[in-house]
Coordinates of N, CA and C and ligand atoms in Angstrom, one line a residue:
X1 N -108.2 171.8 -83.9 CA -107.8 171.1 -85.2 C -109.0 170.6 -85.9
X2 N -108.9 170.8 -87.1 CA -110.1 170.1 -87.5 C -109.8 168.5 -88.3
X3 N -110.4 168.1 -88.4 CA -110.3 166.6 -88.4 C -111.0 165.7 -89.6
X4 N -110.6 165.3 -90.5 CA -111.7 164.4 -91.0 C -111.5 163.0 -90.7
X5 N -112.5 162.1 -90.6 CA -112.4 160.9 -90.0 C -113.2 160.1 -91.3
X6 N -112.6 159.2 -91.8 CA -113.5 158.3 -93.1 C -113.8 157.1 -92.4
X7 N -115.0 156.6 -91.7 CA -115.4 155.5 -91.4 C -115.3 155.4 -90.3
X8 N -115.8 156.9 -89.5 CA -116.7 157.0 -88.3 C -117.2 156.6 -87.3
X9 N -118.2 156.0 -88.4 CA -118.9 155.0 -87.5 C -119.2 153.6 -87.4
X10 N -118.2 152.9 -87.6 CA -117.7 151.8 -87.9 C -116.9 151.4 -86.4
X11 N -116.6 149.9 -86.6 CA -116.6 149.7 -84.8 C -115.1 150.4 -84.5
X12 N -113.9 150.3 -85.5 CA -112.8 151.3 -84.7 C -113.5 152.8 -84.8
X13 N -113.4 153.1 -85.4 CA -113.5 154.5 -86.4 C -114.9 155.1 -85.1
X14 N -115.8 155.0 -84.5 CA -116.6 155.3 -83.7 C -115.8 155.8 -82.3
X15 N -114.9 154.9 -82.4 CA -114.1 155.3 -80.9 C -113.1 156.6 -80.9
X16 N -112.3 156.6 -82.1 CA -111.6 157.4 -82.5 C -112.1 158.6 -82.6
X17 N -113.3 158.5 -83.1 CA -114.4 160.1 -83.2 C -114.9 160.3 -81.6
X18 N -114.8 159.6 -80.8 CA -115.8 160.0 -79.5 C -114.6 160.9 -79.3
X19 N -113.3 159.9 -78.9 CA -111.6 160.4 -78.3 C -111.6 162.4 -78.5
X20 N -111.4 162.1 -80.0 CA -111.1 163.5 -80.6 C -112.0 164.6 -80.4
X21 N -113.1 164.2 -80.6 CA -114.5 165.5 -80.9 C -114.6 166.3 -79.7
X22 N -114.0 166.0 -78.6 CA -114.0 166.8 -77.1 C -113.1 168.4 -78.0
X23 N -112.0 168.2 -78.2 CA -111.1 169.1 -78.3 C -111.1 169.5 -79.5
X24 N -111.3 169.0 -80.8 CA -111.5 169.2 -82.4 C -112.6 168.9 -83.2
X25 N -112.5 169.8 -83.9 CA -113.8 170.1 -84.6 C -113.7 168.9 -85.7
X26 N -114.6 167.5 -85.6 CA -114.7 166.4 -86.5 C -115.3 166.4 -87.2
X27 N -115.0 166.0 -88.8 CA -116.0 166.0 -90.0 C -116.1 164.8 -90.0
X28 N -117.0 163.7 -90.5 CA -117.1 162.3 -90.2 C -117.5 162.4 -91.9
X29 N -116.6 160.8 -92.4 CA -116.9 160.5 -94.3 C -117.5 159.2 -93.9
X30 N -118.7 158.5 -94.5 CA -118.7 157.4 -95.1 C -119.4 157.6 -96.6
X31 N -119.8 156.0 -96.4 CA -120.2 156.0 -97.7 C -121.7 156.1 -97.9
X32 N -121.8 155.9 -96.8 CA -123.2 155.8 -96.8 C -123.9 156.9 -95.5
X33 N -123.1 156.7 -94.3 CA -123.4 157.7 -92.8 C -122.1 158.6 -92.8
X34 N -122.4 159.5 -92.4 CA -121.3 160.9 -91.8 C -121.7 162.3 -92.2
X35 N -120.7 163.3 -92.2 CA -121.7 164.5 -92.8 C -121.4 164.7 -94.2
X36 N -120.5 163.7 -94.3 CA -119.9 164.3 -96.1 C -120.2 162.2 -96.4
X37 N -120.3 162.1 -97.6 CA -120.6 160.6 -98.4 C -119.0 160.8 -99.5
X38 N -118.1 159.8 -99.3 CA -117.5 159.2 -100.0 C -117.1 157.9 -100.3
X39 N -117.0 157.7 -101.6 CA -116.6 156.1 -101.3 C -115.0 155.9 -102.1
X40 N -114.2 155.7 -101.4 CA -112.9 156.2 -101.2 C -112.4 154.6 -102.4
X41 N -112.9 153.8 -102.8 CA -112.4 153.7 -103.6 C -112.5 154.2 -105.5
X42 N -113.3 155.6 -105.4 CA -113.7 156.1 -106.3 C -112.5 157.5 -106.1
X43 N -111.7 157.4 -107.0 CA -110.9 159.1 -106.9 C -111.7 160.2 -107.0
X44 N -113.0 160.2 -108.0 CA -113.7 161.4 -108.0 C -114.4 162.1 -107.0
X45 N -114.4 160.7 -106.0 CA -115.8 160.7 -104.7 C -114.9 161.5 -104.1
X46 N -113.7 161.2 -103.8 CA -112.8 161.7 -102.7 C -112.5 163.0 -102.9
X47 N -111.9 163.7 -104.6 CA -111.5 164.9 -104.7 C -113.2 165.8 -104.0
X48 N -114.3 165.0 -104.5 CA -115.4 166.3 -104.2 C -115.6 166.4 -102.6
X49 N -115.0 164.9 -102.0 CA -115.0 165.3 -100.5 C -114.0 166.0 -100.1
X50 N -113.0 166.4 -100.6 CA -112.4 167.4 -100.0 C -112.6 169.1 -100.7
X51 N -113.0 168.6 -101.5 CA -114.0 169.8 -102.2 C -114.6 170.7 -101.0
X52 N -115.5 169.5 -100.8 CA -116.6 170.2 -99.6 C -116.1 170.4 -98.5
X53 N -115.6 169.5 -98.3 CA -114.4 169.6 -96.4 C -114.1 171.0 -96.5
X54 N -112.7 171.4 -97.8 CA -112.4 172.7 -97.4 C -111.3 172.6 -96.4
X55 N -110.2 173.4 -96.5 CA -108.8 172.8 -95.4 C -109.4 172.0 -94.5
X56 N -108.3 171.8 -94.1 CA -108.0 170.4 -92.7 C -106.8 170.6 -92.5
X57 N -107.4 169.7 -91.0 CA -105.4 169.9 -90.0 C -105.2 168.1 -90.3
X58 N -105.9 167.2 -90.4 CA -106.1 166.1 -89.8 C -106.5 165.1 -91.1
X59 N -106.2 163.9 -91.3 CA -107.4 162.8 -92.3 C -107.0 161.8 -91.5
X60 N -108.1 161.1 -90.8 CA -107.9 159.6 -90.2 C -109.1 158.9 -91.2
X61 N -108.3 157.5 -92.0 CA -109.3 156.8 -92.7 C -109.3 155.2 -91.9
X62 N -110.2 155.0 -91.4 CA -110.6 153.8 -90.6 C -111.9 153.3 -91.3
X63 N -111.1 152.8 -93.1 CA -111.8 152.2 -93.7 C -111.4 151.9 -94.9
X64 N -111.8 150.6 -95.4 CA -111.4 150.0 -96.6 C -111.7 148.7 -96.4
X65 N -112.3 148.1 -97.7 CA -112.5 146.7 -97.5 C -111.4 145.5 -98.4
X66 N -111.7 144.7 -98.0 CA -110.8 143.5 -98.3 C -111.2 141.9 -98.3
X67 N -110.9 141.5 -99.5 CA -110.9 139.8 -99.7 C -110.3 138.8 -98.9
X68 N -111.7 137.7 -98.1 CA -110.8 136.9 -97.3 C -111.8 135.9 -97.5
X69 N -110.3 135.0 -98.4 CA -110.4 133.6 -98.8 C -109.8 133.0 -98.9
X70 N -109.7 131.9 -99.0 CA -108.6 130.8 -99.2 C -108.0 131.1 -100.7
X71 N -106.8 130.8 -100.9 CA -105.6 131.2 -102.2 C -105.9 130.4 -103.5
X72 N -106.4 129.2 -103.0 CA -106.8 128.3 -103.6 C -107.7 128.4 -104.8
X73 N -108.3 129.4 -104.4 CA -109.7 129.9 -104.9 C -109.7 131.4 -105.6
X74 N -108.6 132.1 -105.3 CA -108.8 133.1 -105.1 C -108.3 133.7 -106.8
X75 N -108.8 135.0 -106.9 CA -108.3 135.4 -108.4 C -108.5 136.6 -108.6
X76 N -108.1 137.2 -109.9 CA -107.5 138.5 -109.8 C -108.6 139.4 -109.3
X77 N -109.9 139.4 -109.6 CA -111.3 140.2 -109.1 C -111.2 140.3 -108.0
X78 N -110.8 138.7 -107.1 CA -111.2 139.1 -105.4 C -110.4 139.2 -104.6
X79 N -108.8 139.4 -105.4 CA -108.1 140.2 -104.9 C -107.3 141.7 -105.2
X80 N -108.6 142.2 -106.0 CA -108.4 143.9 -106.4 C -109.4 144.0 -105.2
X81 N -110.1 143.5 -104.9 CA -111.0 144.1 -104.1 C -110.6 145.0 -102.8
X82 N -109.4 144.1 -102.2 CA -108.9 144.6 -100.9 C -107.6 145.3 -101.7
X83 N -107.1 145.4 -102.9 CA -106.4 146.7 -103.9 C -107.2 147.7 -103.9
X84 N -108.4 147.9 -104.6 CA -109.0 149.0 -105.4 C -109.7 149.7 -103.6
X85 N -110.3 148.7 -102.6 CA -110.7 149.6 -101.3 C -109.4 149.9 -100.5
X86 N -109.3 149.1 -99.8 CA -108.4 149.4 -98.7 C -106.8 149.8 -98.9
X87 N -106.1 149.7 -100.2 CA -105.0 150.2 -100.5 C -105.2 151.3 -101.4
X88 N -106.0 151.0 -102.2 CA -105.9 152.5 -103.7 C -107.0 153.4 -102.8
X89 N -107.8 153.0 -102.0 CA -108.7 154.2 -101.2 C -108.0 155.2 -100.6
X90 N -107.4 154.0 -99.5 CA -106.0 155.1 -98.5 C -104.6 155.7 -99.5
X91 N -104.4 155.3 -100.4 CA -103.6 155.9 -101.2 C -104.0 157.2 -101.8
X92 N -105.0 157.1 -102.5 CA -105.8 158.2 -103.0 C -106.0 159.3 -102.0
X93 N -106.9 158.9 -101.2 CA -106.7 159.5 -99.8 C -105.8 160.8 -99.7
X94 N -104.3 160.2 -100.1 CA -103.3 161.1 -99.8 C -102.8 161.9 -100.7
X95 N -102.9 161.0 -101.9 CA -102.0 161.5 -103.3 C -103.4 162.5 -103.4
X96 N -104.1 162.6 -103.6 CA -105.6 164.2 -103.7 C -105.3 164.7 -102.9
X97 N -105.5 164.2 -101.3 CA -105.8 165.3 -100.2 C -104.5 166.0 -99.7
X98 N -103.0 165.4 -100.3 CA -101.8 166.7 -99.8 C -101.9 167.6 -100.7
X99 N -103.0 167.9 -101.3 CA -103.1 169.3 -102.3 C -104.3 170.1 -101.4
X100 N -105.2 169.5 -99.9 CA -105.9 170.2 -99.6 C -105.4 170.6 -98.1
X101 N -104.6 169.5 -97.7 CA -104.4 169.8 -96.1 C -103.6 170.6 -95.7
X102 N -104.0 171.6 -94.8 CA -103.0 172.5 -94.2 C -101.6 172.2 -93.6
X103 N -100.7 173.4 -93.9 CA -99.4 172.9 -93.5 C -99.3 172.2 -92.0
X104 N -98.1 171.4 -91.9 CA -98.5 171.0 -90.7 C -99.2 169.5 -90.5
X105 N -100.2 169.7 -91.5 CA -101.3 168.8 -91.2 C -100.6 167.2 -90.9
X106 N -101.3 166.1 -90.7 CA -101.2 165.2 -90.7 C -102.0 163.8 -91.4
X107 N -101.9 162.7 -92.2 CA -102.7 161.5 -92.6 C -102.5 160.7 -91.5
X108 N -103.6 159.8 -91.2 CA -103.5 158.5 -90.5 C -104.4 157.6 -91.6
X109 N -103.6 156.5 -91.6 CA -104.4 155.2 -92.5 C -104.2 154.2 -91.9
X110 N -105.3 153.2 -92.1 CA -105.4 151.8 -91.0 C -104.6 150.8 -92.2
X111 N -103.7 149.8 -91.6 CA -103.4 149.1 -92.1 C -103.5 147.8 -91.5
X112 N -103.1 146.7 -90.4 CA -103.5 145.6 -89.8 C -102.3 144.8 -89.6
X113 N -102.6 143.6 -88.9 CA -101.8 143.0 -88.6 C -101.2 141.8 -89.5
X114 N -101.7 141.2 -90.6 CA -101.8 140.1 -91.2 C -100.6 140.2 -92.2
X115 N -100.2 141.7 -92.2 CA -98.6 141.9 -93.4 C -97.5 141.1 -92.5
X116 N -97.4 140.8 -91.2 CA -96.1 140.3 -90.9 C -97.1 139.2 -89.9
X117 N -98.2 138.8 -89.4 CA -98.8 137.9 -88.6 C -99.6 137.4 -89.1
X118 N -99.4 136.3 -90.2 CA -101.0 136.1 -91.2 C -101.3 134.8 -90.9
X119 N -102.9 134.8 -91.3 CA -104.1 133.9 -90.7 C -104.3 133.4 -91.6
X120 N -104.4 132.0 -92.2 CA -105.5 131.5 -92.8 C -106.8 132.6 -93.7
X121 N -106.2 132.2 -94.8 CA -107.5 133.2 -95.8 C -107.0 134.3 -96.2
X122 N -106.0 135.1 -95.5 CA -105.9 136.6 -95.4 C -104.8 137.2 -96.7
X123 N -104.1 136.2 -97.4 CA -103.2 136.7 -97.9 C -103.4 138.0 -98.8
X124 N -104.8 138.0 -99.3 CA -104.8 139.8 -99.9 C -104.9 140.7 -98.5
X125 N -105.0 140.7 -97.6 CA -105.3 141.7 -96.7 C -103.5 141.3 -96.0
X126 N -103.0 140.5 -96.6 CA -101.4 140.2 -95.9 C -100.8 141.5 -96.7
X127 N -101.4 141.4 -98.0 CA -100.4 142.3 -99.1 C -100.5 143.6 -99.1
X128 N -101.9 144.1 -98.9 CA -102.3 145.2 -98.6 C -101.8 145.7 -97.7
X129 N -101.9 145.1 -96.6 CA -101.2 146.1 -94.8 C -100.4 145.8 -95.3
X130 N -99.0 145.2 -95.7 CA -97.6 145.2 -96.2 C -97.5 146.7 -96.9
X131 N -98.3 146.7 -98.0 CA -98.1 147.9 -99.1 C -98.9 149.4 -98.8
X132 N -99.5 149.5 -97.5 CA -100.2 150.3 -96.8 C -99.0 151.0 -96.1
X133 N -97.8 150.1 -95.0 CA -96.8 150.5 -94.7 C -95.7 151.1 -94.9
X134 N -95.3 149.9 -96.6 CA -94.5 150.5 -97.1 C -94.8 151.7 -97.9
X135 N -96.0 151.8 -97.7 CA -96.6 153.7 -98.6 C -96.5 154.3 -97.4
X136 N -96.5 154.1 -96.9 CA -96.5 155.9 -95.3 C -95.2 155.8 -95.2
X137 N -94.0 154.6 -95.6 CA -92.9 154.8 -95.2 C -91.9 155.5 -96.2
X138 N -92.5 155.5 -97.3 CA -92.1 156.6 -98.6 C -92.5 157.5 -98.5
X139 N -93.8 157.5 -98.7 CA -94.4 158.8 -98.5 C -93.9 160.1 -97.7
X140 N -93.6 159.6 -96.1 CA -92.9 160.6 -95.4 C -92.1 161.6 -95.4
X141 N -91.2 160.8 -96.0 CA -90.4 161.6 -97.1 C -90.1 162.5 -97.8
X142 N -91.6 162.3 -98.7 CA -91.6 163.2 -99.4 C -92.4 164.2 -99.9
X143 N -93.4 164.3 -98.6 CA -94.7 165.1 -98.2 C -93.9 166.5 -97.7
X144 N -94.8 167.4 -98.4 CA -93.8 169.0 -98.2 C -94.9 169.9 -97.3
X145 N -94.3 170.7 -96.8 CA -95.2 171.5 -95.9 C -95.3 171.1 -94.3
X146 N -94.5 170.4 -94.1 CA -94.3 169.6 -92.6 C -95.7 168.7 -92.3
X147 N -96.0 167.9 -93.7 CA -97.0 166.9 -93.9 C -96.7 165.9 -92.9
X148 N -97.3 165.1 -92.0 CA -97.0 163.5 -91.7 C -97.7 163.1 -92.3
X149 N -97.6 161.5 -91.9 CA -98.1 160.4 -92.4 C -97.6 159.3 -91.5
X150 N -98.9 158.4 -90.7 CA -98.7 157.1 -90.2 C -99.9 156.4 -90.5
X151 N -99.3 155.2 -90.1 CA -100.4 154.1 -90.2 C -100.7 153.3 -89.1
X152 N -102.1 153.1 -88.8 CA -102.4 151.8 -87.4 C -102.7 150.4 -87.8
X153 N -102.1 149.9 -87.2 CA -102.4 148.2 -88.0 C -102.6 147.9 -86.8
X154 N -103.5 147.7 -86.1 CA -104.2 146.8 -84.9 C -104.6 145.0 -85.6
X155 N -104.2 144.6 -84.6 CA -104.6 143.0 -84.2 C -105.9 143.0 -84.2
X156 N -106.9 141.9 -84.3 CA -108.2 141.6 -84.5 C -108.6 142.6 -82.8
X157 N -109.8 143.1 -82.8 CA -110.0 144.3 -81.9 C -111.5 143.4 -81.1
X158 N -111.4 143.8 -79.7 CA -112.3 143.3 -78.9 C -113.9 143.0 -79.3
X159 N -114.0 144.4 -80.4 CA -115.4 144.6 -80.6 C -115.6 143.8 -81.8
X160 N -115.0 143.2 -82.2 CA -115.3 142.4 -83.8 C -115.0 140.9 -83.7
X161 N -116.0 140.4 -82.9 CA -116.1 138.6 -82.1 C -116.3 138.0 -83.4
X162 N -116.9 138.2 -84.5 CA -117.0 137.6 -85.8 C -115.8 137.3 -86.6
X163 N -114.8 138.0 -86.3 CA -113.3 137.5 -86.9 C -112.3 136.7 -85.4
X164 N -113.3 136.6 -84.5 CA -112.1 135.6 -83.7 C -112.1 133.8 -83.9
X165 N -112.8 133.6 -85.1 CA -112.7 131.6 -85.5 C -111.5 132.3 -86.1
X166 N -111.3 133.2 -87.0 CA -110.2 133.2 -87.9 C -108.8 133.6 -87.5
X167 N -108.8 133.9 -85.9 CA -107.5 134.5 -85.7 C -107.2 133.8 -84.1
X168 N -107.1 132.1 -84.3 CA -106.8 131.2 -83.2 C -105.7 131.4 -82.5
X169 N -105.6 132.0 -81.6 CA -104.4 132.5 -80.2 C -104.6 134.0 -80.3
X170 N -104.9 134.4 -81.2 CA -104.7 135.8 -81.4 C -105.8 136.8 -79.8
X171 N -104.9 137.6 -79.2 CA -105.5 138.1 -78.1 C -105.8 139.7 -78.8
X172 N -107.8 139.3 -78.6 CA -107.9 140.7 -79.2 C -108.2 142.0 -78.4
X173 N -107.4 142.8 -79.1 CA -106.7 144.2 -78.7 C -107.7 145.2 -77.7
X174 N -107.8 145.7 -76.9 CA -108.7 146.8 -76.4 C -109.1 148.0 -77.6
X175 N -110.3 148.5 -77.4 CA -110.6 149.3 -78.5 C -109.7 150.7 -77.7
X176 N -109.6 150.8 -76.2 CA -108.9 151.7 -75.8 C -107.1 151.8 -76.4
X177 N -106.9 151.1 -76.5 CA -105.5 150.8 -77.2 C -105.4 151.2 -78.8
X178 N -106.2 150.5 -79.4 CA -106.4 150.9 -80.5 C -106.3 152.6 -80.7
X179 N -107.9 153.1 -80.2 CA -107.8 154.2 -80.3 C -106.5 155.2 -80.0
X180 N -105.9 154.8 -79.0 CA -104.4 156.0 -78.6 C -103.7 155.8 -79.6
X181 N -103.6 154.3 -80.3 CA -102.4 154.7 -81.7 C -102.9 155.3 -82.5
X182 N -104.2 155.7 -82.6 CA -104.9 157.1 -83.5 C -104.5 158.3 -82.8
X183 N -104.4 159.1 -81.6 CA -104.3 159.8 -81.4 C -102.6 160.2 -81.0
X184 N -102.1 159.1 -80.8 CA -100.7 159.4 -81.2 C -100.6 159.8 -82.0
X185 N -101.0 159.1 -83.4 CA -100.7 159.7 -84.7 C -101.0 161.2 -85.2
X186 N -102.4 161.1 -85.0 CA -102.3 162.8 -84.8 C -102.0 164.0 -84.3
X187 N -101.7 163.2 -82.7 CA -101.4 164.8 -81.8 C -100.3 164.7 -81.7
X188 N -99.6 163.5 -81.9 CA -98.0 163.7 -81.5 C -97.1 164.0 -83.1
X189 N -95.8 163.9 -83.2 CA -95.1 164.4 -84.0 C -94.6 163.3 -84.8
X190 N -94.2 162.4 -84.8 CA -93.9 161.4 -85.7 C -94.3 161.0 -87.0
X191 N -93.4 161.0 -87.6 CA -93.9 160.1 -89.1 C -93.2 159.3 -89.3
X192 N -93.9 158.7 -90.7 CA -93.7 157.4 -91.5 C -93.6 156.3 -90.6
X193 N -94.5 156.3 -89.5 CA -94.4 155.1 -88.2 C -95.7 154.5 -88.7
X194 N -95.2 152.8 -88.2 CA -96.3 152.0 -88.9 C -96.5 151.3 -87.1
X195 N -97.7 151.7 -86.6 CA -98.2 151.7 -85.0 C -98.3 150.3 -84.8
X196 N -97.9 149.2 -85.0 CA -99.1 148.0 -85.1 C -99.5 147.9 -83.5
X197 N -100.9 147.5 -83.0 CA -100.9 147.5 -82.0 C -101.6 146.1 -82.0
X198 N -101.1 145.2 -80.9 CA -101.1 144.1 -80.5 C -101.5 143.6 -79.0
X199 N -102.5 142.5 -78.6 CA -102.4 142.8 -77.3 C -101.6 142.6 -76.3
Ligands
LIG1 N1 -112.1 145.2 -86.8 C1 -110.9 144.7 -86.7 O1 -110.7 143.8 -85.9 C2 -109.8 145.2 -87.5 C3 -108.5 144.8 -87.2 C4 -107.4 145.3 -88.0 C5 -107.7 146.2 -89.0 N2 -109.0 146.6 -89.3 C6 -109.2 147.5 -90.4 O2 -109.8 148.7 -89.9 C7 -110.6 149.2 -90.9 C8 -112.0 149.5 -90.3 O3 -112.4 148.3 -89.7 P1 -113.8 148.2 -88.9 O4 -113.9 146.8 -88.4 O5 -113.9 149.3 -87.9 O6 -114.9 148.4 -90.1 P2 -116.5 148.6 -90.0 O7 -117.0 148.4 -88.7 O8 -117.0 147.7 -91.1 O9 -116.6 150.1 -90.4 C9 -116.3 150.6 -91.7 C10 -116.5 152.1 -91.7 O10 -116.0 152.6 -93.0 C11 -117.0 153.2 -93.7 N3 -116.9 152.7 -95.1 C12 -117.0 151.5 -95.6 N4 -116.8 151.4 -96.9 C13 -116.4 152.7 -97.3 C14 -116.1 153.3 -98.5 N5 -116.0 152.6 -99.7 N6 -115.8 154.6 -98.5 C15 -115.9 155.4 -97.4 N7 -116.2 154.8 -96.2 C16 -116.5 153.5 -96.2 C17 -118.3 152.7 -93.1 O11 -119.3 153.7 -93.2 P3 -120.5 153.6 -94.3 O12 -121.3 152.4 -93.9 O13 -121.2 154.9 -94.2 O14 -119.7 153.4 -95.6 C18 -117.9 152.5 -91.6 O15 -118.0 153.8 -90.9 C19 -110.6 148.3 -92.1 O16 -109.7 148.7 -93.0 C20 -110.1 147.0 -91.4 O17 -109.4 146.2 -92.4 C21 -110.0 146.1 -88.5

């Protein structure tokens, strides 16, 4: 299968590329490192990366960023932020790339835990994973060609100790865990499934 993976090398996105690359042939996107540079909150960046990609069986994006602040404070700028990256990126993502992926093929998008378990600060990244969900859960639908579409919403993850003041009780997730609800998604059959993985 061939595979594109947006955000690689990033602390999930690194694990998910080791997992897959044994058996399928991985293209890795960032914005900055991988073999192809996109920055996925740009629509043009994206159509020329699949420009160059060229079919695909696979798109895993294990990336997008997001505003975390207190509400108090917060306003429409710094909360397009985690809109314009981590929702309109993985949106885009799909609404371009089901015009490149082979029948069959499959999307995976990360979405998180904070749409139904929210923390302190997180409410744009509450609204995003909410509206990341409810897009793969439409979407499914109505993707032609025996398209899927799921999403991973993992709990704060082992390797990211810099978000555990922010997520008090919260037990964070094995990256091994993580990584299988990526590979469920792609190797197994399911759609419009929103994985959340929790420890
Ligand atoms: N870490 C956690 O505990 C956790 C928990 C739940 C959900 N998530 C979600 O999982 C996703 C990845 O998190 P992470 O902690 O693995 O992030 P990370 O370590 O910061 O890695 C981000 C990856 O995405 C790429 N990237 C960043 N901006 C990009 C852009 N505009 N266009 C294309 N690629 C871009 C980066 O590569 P370049 O530097 O080359 O751009 C890097 O490979 C995020 O959406 C995050 O909200 C994370």
């Amino acid at each position: 299968m061939k595979i594109i993976i947006i955000g690689a090398t990033g602390t999930i996105g690194k694990h998910v590329a080791k997992a897959l690359q044994k058996d399928h042939e991985i293209i890795t996107a960032g914005s900055r490192s991988g073999d192809l540079q996109v920055n996925i909150s740009d629509p043009d960046s994206i159509k020329a990366m699949y420009e160059q990609a060229g079919p695909f069986d696979a798109l895993i994006c294990v990336a997008g960023d997001g505003h975390f602040g207190p509400l108090e404070k917060m306003t429409d700028a710094d909360f397009r932020v985690s809109v314009n990256s981590k929702l309109m990126g993985q949106v885009n993502l799909v609404l371009i790339g089901q015009h490149y992926i082979n029948p069959n093929g499959s999307f995976t998008l990360t979405s998180g835990s904070m749409g139904e378990d929210p923390v302190l600060l997180g409410a744009s990244l509450s609204a995003v994973n909410g509206a990341i969900d409810g897009f793969i859960c439409g979407a499914a639908i109505e993707l032609k060609n025996g398209i899927r579409i799921n999403a991973v919403g993992p709990d704060v993850v082992e390797e990211s100790p810099v978000y555990f003041p922010f997520m008090p009780g919260h037990e964070p997730v094995s990256m091994h865990r993580v990584t299988l609800a990526y590979i469920k998604s792609v190797l197994g059959a399911q759609t419009g499934k929103a994985y959340k993985v929790f420890a």
